[in-house]
CSV table of C-alpha atoms in Angstrom, one decimal:
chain,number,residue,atom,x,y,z
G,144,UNK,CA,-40.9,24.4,-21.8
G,145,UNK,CA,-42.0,21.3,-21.4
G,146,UNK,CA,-40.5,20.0,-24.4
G,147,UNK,CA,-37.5,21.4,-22.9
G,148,UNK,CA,-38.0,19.3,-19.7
G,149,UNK,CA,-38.4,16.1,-22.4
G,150,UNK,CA,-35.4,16.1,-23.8
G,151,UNK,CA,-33.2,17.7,-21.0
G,152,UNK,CA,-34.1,15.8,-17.9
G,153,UNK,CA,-33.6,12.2,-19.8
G,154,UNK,CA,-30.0,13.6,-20.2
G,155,UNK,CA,-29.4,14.7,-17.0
G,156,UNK,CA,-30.2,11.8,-15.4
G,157,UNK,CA,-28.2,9.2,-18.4
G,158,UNK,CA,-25.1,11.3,-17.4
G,159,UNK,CA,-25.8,11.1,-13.4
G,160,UNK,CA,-26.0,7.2,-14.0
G,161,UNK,CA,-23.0,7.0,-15.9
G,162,UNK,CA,-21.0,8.8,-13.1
G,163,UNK,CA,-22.7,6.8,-10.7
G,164,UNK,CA,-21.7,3.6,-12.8
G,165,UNK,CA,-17.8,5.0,-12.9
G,166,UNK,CA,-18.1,5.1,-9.2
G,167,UNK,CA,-19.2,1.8,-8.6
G,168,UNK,CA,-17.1,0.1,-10.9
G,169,UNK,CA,-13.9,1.4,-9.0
G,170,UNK,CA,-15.3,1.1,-5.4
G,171,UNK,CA,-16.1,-2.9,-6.8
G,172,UNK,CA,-12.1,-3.0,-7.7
G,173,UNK,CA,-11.3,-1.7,-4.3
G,174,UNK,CA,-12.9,-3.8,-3.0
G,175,UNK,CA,-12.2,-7.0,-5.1
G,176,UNK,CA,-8.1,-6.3,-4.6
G,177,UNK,CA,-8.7,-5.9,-1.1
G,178,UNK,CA,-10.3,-9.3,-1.0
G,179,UNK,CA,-7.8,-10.8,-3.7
G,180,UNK,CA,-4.5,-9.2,-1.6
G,181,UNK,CA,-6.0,-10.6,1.7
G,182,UNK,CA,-6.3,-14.3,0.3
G,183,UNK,CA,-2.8,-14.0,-0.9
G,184,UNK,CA,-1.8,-12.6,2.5
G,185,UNK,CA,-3.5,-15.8,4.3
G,186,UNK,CA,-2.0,-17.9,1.4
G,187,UNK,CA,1.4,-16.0,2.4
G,188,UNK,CA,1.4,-16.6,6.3
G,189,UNK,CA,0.4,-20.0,6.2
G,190,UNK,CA,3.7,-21.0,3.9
G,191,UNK,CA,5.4,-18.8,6.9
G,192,UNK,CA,4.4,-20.4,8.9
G,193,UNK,CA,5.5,-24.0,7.4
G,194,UNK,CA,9.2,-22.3,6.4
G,195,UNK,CA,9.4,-22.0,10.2
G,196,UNK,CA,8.5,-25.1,11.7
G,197,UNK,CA,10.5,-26.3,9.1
G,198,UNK,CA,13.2,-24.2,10.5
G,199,UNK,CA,12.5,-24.8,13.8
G,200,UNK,CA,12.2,-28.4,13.6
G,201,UNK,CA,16.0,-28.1,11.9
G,202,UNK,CA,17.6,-26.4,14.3
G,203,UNK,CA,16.0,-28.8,17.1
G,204,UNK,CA,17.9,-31.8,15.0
G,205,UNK,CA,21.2,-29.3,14.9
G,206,UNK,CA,20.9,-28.7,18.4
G,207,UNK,CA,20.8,-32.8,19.0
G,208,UNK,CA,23.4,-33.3,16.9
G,209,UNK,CA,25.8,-30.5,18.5
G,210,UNK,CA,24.4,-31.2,22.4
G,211,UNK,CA,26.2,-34.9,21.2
G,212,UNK,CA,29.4,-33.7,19.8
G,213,UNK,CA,30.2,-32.1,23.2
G,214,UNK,CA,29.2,-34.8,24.9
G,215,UNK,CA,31.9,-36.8,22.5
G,216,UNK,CA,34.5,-33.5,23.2
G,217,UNK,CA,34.1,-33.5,27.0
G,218,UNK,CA,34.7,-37.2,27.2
G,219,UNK,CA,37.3,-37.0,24.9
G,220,UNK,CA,38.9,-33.7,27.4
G,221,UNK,CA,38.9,-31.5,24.0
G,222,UNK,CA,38.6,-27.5,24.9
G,223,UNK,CA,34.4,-26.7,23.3
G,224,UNK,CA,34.6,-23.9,20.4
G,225,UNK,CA,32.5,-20.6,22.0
G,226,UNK,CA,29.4,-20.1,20.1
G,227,UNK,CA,29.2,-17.5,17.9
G,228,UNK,CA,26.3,-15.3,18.4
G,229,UNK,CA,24.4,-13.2,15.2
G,230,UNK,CA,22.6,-10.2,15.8
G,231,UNK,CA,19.2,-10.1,14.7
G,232,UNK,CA,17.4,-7.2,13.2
G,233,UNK,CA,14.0,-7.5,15.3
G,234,UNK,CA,12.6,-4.7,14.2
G,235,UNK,CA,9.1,-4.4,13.0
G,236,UNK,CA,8.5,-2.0,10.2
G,237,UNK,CA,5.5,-0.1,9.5
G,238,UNK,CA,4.5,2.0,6.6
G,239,UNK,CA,1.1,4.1,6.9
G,240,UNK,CA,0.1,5.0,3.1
G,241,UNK,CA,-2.6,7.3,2.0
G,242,UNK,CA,-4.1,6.9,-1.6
G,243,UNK,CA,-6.0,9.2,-3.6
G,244,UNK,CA,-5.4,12.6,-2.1
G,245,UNK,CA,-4.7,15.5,-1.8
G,246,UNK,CA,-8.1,16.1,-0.9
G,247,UNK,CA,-9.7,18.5,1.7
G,248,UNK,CA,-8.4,16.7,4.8
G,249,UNK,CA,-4.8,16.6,3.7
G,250,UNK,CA,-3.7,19.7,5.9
G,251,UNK,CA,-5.3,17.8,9.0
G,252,UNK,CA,-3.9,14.4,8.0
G,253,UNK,CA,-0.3,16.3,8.0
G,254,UNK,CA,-1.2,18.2,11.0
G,255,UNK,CA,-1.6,15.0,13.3
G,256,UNK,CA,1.6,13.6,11.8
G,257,UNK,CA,3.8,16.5,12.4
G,258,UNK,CA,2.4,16.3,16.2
G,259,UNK,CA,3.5,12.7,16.7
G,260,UNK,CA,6.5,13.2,14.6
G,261,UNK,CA,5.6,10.6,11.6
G,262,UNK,CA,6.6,10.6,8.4
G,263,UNK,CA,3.9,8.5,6.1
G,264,UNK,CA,3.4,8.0,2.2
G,265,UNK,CA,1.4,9.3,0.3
G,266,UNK,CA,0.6,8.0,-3.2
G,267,UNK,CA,-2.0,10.8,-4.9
G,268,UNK,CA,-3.7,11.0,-8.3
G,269,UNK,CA,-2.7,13.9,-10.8
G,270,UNK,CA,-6.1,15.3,-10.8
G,271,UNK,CA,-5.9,15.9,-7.7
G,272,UNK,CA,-2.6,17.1,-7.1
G,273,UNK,CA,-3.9,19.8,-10.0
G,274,UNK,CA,-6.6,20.7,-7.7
G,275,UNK,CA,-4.8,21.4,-4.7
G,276,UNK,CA,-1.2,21.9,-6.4
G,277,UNK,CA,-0.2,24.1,-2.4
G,278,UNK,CA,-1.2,20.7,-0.1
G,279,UNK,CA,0.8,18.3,-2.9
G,280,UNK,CA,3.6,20.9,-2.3
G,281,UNK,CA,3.3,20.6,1.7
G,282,UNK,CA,3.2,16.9,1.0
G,283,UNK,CA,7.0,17.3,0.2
G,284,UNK,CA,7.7,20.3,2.0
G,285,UNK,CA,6.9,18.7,5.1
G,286,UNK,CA,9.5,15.7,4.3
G,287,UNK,CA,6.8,12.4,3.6
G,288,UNK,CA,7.4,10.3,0.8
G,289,UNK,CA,4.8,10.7,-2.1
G,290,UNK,CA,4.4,8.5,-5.2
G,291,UNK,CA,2.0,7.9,-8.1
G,292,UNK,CA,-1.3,6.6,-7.9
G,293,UNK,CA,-2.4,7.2,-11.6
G,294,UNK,CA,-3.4,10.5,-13.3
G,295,UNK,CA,-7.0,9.9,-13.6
G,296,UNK,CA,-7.6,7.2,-11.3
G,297,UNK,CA,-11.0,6.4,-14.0
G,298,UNK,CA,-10.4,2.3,-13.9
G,299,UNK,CA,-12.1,1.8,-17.7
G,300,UNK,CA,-9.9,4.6,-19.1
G,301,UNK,CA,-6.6,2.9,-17.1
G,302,UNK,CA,-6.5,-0.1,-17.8
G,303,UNK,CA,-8.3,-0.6,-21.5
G,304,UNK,CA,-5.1,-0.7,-23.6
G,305,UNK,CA,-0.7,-0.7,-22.7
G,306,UNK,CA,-0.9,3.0,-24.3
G,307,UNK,CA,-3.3,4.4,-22.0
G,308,UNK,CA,-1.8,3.1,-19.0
G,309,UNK,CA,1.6,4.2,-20.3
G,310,UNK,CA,-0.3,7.7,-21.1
G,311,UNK,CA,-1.8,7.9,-17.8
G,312,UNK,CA,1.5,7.4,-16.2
G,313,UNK,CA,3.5,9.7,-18.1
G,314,UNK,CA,0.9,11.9,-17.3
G,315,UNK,CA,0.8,11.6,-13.2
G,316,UNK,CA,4.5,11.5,-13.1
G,317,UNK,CA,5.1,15.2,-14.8
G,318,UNK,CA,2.5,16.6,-13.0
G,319,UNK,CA,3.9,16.0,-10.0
G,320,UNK,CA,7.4,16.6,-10.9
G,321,UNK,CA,6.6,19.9,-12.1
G,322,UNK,CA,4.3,20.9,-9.0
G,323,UNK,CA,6.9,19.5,-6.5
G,324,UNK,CA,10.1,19.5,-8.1
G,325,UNK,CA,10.5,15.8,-7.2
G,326,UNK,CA,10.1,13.1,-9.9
G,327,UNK,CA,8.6,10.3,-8.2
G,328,UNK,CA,9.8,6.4,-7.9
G,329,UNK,CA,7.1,4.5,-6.4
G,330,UNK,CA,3.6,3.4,-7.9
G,331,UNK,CA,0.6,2.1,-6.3
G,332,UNK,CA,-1.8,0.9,-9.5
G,333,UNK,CA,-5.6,2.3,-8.5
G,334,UNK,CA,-6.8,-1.5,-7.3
G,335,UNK,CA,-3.5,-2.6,-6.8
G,336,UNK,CA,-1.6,-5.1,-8.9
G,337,UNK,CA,-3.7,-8.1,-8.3
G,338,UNK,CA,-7.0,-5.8,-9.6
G,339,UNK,CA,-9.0,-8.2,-12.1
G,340,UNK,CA,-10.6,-5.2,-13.5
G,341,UNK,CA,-7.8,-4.2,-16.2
G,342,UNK,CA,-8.7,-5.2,-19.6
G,343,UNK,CA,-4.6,-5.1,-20.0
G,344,UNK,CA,-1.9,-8.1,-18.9
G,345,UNK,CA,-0.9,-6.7,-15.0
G,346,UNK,CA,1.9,-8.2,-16.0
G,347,UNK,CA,2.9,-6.2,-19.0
G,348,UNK,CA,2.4,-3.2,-16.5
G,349,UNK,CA,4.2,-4.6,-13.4
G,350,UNK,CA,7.1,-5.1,-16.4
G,351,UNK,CA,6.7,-1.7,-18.1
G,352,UNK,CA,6.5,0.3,-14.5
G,353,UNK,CA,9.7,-1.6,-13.5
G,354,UNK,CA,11.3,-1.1,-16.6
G,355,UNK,CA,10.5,2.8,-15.7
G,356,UNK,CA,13.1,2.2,-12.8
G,357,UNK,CA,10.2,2.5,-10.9
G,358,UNK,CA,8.5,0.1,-7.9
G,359,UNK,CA,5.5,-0.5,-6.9
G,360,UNK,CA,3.6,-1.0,-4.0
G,361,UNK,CA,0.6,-2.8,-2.8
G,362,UNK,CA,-0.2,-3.9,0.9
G,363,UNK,CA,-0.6,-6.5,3.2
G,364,UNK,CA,-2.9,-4.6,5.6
G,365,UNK,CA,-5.9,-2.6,4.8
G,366,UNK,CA,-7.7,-0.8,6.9
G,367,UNK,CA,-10.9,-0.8,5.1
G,368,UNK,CA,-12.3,2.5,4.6
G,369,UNK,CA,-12.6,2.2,0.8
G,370,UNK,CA,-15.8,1.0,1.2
G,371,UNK,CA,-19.0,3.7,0.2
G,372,UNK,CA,-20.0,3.0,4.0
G,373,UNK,CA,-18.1,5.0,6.8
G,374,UNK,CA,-16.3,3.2,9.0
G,375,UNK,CA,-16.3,4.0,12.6
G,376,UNK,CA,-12.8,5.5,14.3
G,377,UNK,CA,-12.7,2.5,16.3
G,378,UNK,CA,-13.2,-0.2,13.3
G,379,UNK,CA,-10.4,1.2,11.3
G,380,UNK,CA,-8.2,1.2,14.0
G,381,UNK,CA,-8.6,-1.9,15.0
G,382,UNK,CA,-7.9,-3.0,11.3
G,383,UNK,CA,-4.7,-1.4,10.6
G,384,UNK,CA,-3.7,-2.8,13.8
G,385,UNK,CA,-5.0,-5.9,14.9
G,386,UNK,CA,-2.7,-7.8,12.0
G,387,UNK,CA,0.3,-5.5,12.5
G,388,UNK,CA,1.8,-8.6,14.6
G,389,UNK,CA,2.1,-10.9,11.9
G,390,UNK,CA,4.7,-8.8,9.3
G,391,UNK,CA,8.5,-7.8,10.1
G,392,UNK,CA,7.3,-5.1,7.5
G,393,UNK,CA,3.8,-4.0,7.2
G,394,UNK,CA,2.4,-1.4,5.0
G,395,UNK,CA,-1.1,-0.2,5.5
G,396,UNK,CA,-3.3,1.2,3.2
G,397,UNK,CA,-5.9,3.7,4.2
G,398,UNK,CA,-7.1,6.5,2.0
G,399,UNK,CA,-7.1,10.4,1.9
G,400,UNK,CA,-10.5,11.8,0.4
G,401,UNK,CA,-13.0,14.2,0.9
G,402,UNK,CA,-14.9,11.5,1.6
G,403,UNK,CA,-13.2,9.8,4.5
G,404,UNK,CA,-13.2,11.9,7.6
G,405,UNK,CA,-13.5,8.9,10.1
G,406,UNK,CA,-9.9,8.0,8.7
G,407,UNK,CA,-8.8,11.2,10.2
G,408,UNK,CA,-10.7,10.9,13.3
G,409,UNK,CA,-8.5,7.3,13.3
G,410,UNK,CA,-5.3,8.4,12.7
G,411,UNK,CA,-3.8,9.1,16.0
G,412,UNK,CA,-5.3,6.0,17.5
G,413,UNK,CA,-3.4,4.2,15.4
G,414,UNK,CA,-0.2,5.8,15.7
G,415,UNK,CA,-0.9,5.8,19.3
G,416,UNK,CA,-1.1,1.9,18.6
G,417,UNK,CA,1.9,1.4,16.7
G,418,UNK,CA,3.6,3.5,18.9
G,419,UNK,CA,3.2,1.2,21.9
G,420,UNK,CA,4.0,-1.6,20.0
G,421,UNK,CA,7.9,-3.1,20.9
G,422,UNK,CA,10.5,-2.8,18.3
G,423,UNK,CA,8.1,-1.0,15.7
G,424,UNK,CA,9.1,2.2,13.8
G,425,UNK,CA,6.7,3.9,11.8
G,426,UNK,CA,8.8,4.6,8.1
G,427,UNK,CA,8.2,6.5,4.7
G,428,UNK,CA,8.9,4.5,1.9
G,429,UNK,CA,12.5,4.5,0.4
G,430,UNK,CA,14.7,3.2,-1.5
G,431,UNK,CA,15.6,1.1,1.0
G,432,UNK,CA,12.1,-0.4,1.6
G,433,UNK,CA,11.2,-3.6,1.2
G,434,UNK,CA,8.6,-3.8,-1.5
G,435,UNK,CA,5.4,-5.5,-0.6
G,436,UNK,CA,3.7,-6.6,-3.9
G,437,UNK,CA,0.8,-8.8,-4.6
G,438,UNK,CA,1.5,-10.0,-8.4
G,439,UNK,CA,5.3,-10.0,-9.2
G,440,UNK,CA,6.2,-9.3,-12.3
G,441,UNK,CA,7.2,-12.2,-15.0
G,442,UNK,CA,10.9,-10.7,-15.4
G,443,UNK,CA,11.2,-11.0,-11.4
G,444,UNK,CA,10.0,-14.6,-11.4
């Protein structure tokens, strides 16, 4: 017996450390691409914010220059052309996606969006849409827009060569096609596409997914509960919506897992938020979406 013990218990624990290891490794890549995608966004705003005082400062000189041309027309007694005014879409678009799921919470998630009348995203892995093959179903059923987010979602396995990303995509896409009836066109990579785990060029992938007729998504506003920590309600709230302000169309990442009740407990604050927010419409992605990307793709630039 206890030779038994020996040799068993030394096992146990070597395989316990290597799923512990696993877990880490893709909570660090979260976490990194969350960090990598919120430099970019700051990187992003800032050259915004130049393009418009640019802009600004332009149409202050046009309006200088016109203000004396009818100055020039009046004294001259010429009739003044009527200005011609251009309707401006001022509508701020927001696009709640869940990553990961289905997962036990999925039927509240879609619960609390069917009482405020919102239709979200979700982007889940094949695994789990093999585990709970009924939820992915009411996923669709209940008209949200669900893309892939990797079969596996194992980082290491992923990302080490093209072929296994290719396999793992091919893989994720039938499942769901064949559980759903709906052959997905959207992609979120597991760390999104500015991830500096992948042992492969993103770029090749960005390419390959593309060329798949497929597009993919990242963010530009996270709401932070990928960390192993719980977040309170009130912290992820106030992260999906205290940046809202700054994007005509802002997609938000939060996460569906057994794991993550407090982003449940969140949700309707946050559609309560978005919904008092002027000129704001909470969207699934479409076709017609604007894609929001960290890393573009070489054949793009």
């Amino acid at each position: 017996m206890a030779v038994f013990l020996l040799i068993t218990i030394p096992i146990a624990l070597s395989i316990w450390l290597m799923c512990e290891l696993h877990a880490r490794e893709n909570e660090l890549a979260e976490i990194t691409a969350q960090y990598e995608a919120q430099l970019q966004i700051t990187e992003g705003l800032q050259e915004r914010l130049d393009e418009e005082i640019a802009s600004a400062k332009e149409a202050y000189d046009g309006l200088l220059s016109q203000m004396s041309q009818d100055t020039d027309a009046e004294e001259e007694g010429q009739e003044l052309p009527q200005p011609v005014v251009e309707e401006e879409d001022n509508i701020r678009r927001v696009y709640l996606t869940f990553d990961d799921g289905p997962s036990a919470y999925t039927g509240q998630i879609l619960d609390i969006l069917d009482e405020y009348g919102v239709k979200v995203t979700f982007f889940v892995t094949g695994t789990q849409v093999e585990n709970n093959p009924d939820m992915c179903r009411e996923i669709v059923n209940r008209g949200h827009s669900i893309g892939m987010h990797s079969y596996s979602h194992v980082y290491s396995d992923i990302y080490k060569s093209k072929d296994n990303f290719i396999k793992d995509y091919t893989k994720v896409r039938d499942v769901i096609a064949e559980i759903t009836g709906v052959t997905p066109s959207i992609y979120r990579f597991p760390g999104g596409s500015s991830n500096t785990v992948s042992k492969t060029d993103m770029d090749e992938l960005c390419e390959y997914i593309e060329g798949e007729g497929v597009r993919y998504f990242d963010w530009n506003i996270s709401s932070g509960d990928a960390t192993r920590s719980a977040l309170t309600p009130d912290k992820i709230t106030s992260n999906c919506l205290s940046s809202v302000g700054n994007f005509k169309n802002a997609v938000i990442l939060l996460h569906d897992t057994g794991t993550k009740y407090t982003t449940v407990q969140a949700l309707p604050g946050i559609i309560e938020g978005l919904m008092n927010m002027e000129d704001t419409e909470i969207l699934p992605i479409s076709e017609d979406t604007e894609v929001v990307q960290h890393r573009k793709s070489k054949e793009i630039e």
